[in-house]
mmCIF file with all atom_site columns, C-alpha atoms in Angstrom:
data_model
loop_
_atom_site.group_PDB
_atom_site.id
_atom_site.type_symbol
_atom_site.label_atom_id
_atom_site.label_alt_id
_atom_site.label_comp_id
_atom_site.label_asym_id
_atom_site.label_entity_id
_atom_site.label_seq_id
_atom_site.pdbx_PDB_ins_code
_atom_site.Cartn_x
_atom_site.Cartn_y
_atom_site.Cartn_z
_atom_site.occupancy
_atom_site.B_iso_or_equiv
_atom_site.pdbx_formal_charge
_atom_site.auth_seq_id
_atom_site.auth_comp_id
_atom_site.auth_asym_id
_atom_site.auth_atom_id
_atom_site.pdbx_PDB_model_num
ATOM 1   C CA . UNK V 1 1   ? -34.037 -82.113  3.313  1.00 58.00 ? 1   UNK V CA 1
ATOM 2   C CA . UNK V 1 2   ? -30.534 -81.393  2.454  1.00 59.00 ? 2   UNK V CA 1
ATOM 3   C CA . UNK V 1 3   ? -28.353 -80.925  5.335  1.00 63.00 ? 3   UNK V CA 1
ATOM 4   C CA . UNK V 1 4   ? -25.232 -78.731  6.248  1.00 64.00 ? 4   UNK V CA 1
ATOM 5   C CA . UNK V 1 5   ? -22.290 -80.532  6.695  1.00 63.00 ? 5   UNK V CA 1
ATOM 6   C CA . UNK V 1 6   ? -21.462 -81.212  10.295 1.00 60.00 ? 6   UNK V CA 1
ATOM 7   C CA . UNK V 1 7   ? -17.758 -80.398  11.557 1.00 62.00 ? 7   UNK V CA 1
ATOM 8   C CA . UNK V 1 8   ? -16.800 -83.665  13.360 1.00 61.00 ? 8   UNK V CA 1
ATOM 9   C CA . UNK V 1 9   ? -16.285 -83.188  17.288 1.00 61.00 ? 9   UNK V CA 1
ATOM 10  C CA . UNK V 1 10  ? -12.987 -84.708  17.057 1.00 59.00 ? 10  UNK V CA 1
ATOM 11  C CA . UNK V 1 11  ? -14.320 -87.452  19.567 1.00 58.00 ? 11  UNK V CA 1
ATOM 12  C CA . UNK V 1 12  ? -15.226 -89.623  16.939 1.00 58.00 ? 12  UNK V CA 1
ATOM 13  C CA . UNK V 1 13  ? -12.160 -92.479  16.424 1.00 64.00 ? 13  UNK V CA 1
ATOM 14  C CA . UNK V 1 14  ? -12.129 -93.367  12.766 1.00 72.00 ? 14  UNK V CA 1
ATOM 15  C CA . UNK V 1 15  ? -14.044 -92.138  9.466  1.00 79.00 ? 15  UNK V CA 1
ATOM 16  C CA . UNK V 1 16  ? -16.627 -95.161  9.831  1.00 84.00 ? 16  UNK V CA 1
ATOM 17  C CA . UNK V 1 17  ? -17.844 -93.435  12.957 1.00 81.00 ? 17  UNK V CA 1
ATOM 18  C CA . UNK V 1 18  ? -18.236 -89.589  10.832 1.00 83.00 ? 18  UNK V CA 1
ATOM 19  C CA . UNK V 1 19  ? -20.038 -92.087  8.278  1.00 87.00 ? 19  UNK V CA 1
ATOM 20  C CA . UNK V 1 20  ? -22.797 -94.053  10.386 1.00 88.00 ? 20  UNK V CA 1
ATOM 21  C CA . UNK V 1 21  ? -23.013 -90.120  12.524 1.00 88.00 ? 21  UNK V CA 1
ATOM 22  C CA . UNK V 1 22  ? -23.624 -88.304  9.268  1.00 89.00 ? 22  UNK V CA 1
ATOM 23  C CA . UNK V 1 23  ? -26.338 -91.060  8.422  1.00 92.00 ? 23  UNK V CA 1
ATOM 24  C CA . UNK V 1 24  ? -28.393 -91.133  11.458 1.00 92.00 ? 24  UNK V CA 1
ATOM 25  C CA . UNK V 1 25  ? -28.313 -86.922  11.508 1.00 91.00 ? 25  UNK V CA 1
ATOM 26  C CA . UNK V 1 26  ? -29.761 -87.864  8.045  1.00 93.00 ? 26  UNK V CA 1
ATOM 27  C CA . UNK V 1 27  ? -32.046 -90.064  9.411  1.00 94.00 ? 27  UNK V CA 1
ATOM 28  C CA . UNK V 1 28  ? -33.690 -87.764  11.915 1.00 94.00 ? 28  UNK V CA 1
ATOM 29  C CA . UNK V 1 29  ? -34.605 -85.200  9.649  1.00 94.00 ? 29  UNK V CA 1
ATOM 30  C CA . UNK V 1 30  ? -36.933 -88.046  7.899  1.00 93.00 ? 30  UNK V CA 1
ATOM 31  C CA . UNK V 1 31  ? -39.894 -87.455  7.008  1.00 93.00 ? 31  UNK V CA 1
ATOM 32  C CA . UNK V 1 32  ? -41.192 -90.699  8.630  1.00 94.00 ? 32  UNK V CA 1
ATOM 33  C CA . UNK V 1 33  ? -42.084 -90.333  11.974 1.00 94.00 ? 33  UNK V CA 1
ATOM 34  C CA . UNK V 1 34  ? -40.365 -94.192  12.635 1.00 95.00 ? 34  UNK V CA 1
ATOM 35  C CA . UNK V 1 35  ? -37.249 -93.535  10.873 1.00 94.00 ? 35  UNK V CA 1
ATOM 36  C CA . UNK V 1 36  ? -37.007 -90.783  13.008 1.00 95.00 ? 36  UNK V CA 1
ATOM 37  C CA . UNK V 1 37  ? -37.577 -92.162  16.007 1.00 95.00 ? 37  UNK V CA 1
ATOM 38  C CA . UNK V 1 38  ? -35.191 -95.072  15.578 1.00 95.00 ? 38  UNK V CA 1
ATOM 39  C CA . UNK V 1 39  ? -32.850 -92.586  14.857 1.00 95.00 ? 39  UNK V CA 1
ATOM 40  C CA . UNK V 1 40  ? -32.911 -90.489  17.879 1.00 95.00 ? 40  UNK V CA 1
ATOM 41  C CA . UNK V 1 41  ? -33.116 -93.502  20.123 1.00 93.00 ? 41  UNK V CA 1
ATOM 42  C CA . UNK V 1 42  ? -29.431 -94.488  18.171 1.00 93.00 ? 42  UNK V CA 1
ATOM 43  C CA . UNK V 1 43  ? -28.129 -90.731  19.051 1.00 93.00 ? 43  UNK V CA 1
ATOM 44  C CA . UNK V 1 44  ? -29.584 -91.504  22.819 1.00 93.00 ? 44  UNK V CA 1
ATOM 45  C CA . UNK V 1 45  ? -26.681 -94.020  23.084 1.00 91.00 ? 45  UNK V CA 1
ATOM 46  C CA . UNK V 1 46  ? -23.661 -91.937  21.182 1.00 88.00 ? 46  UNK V CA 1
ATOM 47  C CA . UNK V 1 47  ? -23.186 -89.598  24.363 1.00 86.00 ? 47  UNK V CA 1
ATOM 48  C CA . UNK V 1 48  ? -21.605 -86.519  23.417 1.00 89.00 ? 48  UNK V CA 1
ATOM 49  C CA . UNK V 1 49  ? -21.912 -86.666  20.042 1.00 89.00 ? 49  UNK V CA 1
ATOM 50  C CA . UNK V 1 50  ? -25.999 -88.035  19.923 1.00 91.00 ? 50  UNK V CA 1
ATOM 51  C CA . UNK V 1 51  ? -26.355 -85.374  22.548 1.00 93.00 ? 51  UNK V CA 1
ATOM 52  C CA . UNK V 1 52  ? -24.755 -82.682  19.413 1.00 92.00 ? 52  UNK V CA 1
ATOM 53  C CA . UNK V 1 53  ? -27.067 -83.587  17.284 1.00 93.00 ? 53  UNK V CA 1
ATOM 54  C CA . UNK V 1 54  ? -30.315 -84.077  19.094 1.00 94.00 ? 54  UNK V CA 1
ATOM 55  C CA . UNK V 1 55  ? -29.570 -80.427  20.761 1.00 94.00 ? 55  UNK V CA 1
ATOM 56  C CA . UNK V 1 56  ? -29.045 -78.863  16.997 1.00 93.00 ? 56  UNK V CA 1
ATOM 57  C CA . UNK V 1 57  ? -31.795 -80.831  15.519 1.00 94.00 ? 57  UNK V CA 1
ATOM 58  C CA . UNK V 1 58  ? -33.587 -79.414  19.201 1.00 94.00 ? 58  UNK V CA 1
ATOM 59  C CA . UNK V 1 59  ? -32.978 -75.699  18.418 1.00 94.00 ? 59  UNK V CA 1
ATOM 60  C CA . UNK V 1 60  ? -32.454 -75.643  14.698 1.00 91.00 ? 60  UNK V CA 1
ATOM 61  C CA . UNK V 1 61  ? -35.101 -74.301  11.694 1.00 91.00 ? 61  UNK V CA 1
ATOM 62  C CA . UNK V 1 62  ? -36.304 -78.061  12.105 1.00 91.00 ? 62  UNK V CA 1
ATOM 63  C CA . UNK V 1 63  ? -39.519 -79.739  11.398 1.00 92.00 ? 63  UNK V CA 1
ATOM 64  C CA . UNK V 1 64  ? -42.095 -80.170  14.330 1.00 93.00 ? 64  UNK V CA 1
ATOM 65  C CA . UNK V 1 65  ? -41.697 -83.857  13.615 1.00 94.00 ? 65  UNK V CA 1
ATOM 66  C CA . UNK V 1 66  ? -37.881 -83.894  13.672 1.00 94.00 ? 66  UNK V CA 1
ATOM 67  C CA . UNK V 1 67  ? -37.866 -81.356  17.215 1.00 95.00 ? 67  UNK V CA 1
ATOM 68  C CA . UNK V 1 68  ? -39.992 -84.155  18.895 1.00 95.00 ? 68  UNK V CA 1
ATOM 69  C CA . UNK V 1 69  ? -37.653 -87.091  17.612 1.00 95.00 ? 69  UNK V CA 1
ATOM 70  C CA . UNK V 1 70  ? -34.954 -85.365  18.958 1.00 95.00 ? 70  UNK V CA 1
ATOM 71  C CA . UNK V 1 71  ? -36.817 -84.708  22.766 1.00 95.00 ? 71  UNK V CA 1
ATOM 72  C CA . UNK V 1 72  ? -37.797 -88.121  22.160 1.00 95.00 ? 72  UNK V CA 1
ATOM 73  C CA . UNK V 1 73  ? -33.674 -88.569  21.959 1.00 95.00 ? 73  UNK V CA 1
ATOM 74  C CA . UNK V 1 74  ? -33.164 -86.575  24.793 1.00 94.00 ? 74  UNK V CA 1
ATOM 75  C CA . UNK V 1 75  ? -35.566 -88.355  27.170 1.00 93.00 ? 75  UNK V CA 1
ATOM 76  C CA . UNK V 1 76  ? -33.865 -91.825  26.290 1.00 92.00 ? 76  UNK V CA 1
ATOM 77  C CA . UNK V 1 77  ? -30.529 -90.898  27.392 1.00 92.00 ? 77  UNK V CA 1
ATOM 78  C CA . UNK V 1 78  ? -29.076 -93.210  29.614 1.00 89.00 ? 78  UNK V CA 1
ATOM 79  C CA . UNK V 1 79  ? -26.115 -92.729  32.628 1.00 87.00 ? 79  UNK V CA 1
ATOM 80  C CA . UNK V 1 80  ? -24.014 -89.633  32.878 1.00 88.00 ? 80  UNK V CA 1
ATOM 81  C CA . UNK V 1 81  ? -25.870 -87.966  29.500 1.00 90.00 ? 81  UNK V CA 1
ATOM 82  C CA . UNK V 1 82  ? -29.489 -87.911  31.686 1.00 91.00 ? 82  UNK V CA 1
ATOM 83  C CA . UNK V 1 83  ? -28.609 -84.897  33.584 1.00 92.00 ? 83  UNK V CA 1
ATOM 84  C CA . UNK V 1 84  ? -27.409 -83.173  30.658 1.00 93.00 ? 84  UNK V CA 1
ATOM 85  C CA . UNK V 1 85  ? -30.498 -84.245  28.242 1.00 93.00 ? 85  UNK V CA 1
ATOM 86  C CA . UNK V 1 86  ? -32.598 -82.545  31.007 1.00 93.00 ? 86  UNK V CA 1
ATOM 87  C CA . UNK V 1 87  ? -30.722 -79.788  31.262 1.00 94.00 ? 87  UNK V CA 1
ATOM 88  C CA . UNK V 1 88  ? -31.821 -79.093  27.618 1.00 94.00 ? 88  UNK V CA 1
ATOM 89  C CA . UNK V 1 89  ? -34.876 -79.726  27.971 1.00 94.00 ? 89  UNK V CA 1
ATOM 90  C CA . UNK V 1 90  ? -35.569 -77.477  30.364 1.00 94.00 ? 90  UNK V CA 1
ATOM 91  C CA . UNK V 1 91  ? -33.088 -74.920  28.438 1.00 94.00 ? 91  UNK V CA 1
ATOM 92  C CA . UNK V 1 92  ? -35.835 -75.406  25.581 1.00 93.00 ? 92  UNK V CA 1
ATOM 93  C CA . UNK V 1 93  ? -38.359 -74.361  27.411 1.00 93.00 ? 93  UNK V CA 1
ATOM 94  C CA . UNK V 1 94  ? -37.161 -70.192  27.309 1.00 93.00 ? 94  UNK V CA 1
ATOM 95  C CA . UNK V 1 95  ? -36.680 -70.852  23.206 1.00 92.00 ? 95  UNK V CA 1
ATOM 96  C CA . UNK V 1 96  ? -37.662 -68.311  21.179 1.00 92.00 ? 96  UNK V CA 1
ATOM 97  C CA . UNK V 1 97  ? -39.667 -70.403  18.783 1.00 92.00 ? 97  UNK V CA 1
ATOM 98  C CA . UNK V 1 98  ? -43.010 -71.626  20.071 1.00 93.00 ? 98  UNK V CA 1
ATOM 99  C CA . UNK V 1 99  ? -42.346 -75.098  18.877 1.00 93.00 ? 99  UNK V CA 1
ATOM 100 C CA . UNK V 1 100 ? -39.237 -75.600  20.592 1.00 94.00 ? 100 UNK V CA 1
ATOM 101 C CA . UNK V 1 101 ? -40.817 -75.021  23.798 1.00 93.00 ? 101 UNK V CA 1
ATOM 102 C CA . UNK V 1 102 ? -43.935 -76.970  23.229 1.00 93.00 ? 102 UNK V CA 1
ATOM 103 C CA . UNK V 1 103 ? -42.024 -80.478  22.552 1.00 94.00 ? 103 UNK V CA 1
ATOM 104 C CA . UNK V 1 104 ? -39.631 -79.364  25.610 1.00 94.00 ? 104 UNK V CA 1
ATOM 105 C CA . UNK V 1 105 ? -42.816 -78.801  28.066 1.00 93.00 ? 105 UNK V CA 1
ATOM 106 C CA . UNK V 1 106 ? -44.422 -82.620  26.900 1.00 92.00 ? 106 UNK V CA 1
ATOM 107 C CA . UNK V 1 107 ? -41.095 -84.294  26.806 1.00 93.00 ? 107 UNK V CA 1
ATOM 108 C CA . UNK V 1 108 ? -40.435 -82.780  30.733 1.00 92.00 ? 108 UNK V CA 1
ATOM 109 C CA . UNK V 1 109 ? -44.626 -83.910  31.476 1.00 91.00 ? 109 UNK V CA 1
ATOM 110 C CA . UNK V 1 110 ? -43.682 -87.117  29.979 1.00 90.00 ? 110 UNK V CA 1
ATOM 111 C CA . UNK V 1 111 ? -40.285 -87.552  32.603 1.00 88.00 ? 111 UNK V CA 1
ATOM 112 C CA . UNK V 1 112 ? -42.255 -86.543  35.206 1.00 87.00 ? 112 UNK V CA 1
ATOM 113 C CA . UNK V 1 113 ? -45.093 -88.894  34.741 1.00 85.00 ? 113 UNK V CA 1
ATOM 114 C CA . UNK V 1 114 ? -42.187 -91.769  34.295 1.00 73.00 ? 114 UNK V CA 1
ATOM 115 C CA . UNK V 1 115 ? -40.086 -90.801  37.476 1.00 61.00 ? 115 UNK V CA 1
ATOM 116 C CA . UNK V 1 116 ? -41.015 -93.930  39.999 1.00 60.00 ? 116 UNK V CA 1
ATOM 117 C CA . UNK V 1 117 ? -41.564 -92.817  43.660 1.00 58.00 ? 117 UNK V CA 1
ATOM 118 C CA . UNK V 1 118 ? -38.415 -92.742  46.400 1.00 59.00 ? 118 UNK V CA 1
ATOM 119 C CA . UNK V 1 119 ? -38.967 -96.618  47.389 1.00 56.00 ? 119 UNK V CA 1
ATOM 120 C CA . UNK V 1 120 ? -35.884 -97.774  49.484 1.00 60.00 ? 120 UNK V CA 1
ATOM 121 C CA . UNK V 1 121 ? -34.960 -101.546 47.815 1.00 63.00 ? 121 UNK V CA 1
ATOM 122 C CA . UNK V 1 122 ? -36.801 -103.887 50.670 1.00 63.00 ? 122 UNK V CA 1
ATOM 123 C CA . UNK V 1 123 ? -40.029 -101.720 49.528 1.00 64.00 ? 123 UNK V CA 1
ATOM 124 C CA . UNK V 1 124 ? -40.106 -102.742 46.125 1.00 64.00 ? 124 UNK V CA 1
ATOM 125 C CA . UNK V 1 125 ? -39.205 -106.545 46.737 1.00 64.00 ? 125 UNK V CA 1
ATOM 126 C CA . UNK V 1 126 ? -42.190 -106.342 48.986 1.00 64.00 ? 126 UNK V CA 1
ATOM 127 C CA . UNK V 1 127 ? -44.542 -104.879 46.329 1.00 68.00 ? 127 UNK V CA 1
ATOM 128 C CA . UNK V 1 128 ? -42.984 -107.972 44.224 1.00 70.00 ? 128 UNK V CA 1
ATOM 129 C CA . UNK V 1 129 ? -43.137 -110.754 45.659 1.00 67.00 ? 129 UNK V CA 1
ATOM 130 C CA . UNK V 1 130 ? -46.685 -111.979 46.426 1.00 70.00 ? 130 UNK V CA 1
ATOM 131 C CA . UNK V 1 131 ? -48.222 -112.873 49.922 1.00 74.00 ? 131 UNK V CA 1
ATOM 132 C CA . UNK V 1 132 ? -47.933 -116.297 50.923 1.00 75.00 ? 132 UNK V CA 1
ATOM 133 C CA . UNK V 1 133 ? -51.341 -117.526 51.900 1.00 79.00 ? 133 UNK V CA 1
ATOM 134 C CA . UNK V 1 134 ? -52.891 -120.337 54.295 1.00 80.00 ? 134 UNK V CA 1
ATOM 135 C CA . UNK V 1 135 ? -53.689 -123.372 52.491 1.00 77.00 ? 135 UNK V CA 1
ATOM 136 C CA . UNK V 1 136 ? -56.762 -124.960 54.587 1.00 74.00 ? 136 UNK V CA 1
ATOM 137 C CA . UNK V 1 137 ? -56.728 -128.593 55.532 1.00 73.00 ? 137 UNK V CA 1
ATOM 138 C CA . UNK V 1 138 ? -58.541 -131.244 53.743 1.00 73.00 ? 138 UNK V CA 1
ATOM 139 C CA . UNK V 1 139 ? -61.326 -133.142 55.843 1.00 70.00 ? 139 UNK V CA 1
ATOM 140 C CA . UNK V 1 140 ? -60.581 -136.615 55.708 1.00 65.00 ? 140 UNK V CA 1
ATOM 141 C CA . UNK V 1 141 ? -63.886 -136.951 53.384 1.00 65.00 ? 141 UNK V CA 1
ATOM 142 C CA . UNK V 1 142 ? -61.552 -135.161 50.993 1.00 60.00 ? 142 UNK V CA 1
ATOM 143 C CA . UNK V 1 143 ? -58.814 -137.916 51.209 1.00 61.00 ? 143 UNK V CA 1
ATOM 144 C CA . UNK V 1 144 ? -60.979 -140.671 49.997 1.00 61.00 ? 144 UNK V CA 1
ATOM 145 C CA . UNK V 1 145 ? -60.004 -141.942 46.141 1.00 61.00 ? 145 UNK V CA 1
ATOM 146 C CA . UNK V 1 146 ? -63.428 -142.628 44.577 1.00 62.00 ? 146 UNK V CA 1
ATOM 147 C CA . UNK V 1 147 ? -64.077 -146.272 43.470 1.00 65.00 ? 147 UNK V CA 1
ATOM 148 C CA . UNK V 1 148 ? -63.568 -147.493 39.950 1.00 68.00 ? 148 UNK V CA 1
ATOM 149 C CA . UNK V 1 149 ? -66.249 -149.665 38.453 1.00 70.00 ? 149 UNK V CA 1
ATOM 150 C CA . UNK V 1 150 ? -64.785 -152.704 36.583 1.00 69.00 ? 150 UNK V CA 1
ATOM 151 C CA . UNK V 1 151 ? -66.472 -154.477 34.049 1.00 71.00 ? 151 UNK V CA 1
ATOM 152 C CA . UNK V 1 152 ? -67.630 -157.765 34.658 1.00 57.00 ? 152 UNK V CA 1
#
């Protein structure tokens, strides 16, 4: 699939960072389902500019395949990205294209399914660790060392 030419963000430092940006974009319109994948879990972790990409590749004339890579992206996103990734997804959900909203409404089942419970810390150490049980004492029977028969 050739690709338009992406105007760099400015945020990027140096022309190696355009390069390896311009090669995963490249990457996610694969059409292997892996390569794509890999490639929107590398965007997950380039912050603004992974979160650029993933929302074009999101709401642009995309594949099905390359629209769930790219909510696949969105759901990885780690720190101060997570609450904008949602926002997205939930922003893809009033799309006009049927596709669009279809990958947004499994990506948000998926987060929802994932989110753990409201556990305060002590509450998951004790689901952790395991209970200590009672050992019960040997009878003295128990102590004996059974005898060894020598040859002779």
């Amino acid at each position: 699939m050739n690709l338009e030419r992406r105007k760099p963000s400015g945020r990027e430092r140096d022309g190696t960072a355009v390069k390896l940006l311009a090669k995963v974009r490249e990457q996610l319109y694969s059409s292997h389902a892996f390569t794509r994948r890999r490639a929107a879990s590398r965007l997950a972790w380039m912050q603004e500019d992974g979160l650029d990409v993933l929302k074009e590749a999101l709401f642009g004339e995309a594949p099905t395949g390359t629209k769930s890579a790219a909510t696949y992206g969105l759901r990885k996103m780690q720190g101060r990205m997570k609450e904008m990734a949602f926002g997205v997804l939930q922003e893809g959900l009033r799309d006009k294209h049927i596709e669009t909203r279809e990958v947004c409404k499994n990506a948000l089942l998926v987060l929802a399914q994932r989110t753990p419970g409201k556990f305060s810390a002590a509450e998951r150490i004790r689901e952790r660790r395991p209970e200590i049980k009672e050992i019960p004492a040997r009878s003295p029977r128990d102590k004996r060392v059974p005898h060894r028969r020598t040859r002779g």
